[in-house]
Short mmCIF file of C-alpha atoms and ligand atoms in Angstrom, two decimals:
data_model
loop_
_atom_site.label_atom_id
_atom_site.label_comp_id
_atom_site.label_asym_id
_atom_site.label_seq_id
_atom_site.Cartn_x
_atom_site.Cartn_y
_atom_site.Cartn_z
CA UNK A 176 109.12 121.28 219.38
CA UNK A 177 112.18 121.93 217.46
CA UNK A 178 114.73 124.76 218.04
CA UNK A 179 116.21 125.08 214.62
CA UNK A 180 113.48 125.38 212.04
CA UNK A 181 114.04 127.10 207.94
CA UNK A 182 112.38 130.13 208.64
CA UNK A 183 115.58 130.82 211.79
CA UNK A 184 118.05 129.65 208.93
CA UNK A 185 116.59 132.18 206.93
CA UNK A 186 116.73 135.00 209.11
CA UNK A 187 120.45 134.14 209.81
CA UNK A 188 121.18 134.01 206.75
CA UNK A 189 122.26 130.32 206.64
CA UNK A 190 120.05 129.77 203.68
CA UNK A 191 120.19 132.39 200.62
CA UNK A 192 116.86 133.88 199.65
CA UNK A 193 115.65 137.02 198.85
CA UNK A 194 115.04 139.11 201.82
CA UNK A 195 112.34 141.54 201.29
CA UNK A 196 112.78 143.37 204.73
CA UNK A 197 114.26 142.81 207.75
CA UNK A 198 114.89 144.72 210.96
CA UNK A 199 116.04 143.86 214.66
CA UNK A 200 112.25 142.19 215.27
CA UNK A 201 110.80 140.72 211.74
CA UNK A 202 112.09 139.76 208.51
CA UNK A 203 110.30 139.07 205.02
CA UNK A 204 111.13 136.55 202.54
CA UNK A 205 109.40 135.48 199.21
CA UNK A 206 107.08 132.24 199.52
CA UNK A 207 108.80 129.15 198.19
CA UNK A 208 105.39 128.29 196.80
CA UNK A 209 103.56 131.16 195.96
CA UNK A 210 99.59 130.64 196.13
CA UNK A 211 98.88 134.39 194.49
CA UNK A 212 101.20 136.85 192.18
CA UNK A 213 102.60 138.41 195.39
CA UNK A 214 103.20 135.83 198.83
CA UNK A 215 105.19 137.22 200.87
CA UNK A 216 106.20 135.56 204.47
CA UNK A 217 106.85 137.98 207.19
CA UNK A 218 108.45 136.17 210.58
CA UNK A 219 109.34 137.43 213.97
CA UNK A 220 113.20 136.94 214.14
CA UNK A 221 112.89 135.29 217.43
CA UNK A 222 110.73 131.22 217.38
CA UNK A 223 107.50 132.30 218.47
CA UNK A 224 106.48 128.80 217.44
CA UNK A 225 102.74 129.45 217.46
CA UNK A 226 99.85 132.01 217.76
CA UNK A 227 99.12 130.45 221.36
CA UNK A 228 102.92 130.93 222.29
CA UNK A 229 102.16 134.48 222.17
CA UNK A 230 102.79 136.35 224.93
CA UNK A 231 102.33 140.35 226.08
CA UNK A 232 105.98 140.95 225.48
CA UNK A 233 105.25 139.87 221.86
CA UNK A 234 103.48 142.92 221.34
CA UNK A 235 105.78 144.88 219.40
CA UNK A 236 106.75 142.15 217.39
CA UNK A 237 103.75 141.39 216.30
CA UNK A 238 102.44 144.62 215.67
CA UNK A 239 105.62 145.64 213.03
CA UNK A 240 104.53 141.94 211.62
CA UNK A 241 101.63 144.55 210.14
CA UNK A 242 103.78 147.53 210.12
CA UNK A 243 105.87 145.62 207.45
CA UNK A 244 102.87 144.31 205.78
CA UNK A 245 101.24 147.61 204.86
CA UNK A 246 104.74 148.52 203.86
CA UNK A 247 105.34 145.78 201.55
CA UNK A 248 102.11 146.05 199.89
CA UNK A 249 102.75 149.62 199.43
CA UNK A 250 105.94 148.59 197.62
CA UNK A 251 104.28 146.09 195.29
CA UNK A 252 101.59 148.45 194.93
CA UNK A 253 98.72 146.14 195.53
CA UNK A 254 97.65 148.42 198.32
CA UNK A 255 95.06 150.09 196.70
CA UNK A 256 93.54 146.86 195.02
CA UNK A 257 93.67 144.77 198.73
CA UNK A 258 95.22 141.83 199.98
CA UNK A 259 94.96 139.08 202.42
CA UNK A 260 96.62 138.80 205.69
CA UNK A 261 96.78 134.87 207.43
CA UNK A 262 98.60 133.75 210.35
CA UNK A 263 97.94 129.97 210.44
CA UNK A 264 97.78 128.44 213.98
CA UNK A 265 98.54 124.18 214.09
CA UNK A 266 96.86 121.35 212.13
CA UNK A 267 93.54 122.25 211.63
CA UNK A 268 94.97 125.66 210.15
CA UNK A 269 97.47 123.58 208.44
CA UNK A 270 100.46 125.51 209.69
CA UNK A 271 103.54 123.67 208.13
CA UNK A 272 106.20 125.45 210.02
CA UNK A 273 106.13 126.03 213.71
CA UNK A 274 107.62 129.35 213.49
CA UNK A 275 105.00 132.04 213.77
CA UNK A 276 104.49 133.86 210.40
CA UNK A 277 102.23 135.88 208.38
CA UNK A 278 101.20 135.51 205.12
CA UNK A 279 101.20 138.39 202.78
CA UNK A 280 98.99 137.54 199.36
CA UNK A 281 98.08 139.66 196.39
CA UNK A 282 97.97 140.79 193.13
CA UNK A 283 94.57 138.93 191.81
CA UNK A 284 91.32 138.61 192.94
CA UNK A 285 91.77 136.14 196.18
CA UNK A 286 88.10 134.74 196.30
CA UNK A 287 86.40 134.08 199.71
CA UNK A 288 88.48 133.08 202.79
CA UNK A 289 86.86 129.64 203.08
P1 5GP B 113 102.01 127.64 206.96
O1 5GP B 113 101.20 126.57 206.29
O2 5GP B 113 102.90 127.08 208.05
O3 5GP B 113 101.18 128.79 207.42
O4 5GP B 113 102.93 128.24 205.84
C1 5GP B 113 104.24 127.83 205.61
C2 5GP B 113 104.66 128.41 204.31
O5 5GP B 113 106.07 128.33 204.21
C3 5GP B 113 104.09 127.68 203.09
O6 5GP B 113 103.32 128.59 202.30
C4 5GP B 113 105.34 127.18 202.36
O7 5GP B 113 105.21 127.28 200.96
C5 5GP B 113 106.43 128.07 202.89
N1 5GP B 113 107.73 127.44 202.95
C6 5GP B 113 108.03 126.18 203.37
N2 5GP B 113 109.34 125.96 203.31
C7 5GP B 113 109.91 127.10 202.82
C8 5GP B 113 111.24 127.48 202.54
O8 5GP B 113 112.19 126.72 202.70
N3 5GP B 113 111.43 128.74 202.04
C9 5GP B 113 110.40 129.61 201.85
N4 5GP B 113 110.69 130.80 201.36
N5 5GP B 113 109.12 129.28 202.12
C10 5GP B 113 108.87 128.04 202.60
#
């Protein structure tokens, strides 16, 4: 598994992009390839690499992961008309980077999950 992934260059801010949010745990960043008017990626600041590297001391983490959800949403007001929350978890999933993250769609009609 590798150490240095995109998502960690983002976070320290060795790649420019347009940080949403970010705190001492998470930060949120603009999808490079949006799939809905508002995709947003919100990532632990430490490499969780996967849902099943998840631990009990990832609890807070991955609770402000929603925390900042709701509050992004709020702020792009697609609150009241919903959204979709995914956290994609290997192949099958078709996770792309091994960096734990949630993805934070809205602003249309999303259609059924599958
Ligand atoms: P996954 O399939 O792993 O759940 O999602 C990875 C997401 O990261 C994809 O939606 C992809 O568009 C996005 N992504 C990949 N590389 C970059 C990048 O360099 N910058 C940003 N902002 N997003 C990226």
């Amino acid at each position: 598994m590798k150490k240095d992934n995109i998502f960690i260059n983002i976070i320290k801010k060795k790649i420019k992009v347009d940080i949403l949010y970010q705190d001492e745990l998470v930060t949120a960043f603009y999808d490079l390839n949006p799939k809905a008017p508002v995709h947003v990626l919100i990532v632990p600041n430490i490499l969780i690499p996967t849902v099943n590297h998840v631990t009990t001391n990832d609890e807070i983490i991955l609770g402000r992961l929603f925390v900042v959800a709701a509050k992004i949403a709020k702020k792009k007001n697609i609150h009241s008309s919903g959204y979709r929350l995914i956290v994609n978890c290997n192949h099958h999933a078709g996770q792309e980077i091994y960096h734990l993250h949630m993805h934070l769609l809205g602003g249309k009609p999303l259609g059924p999950l599958l």
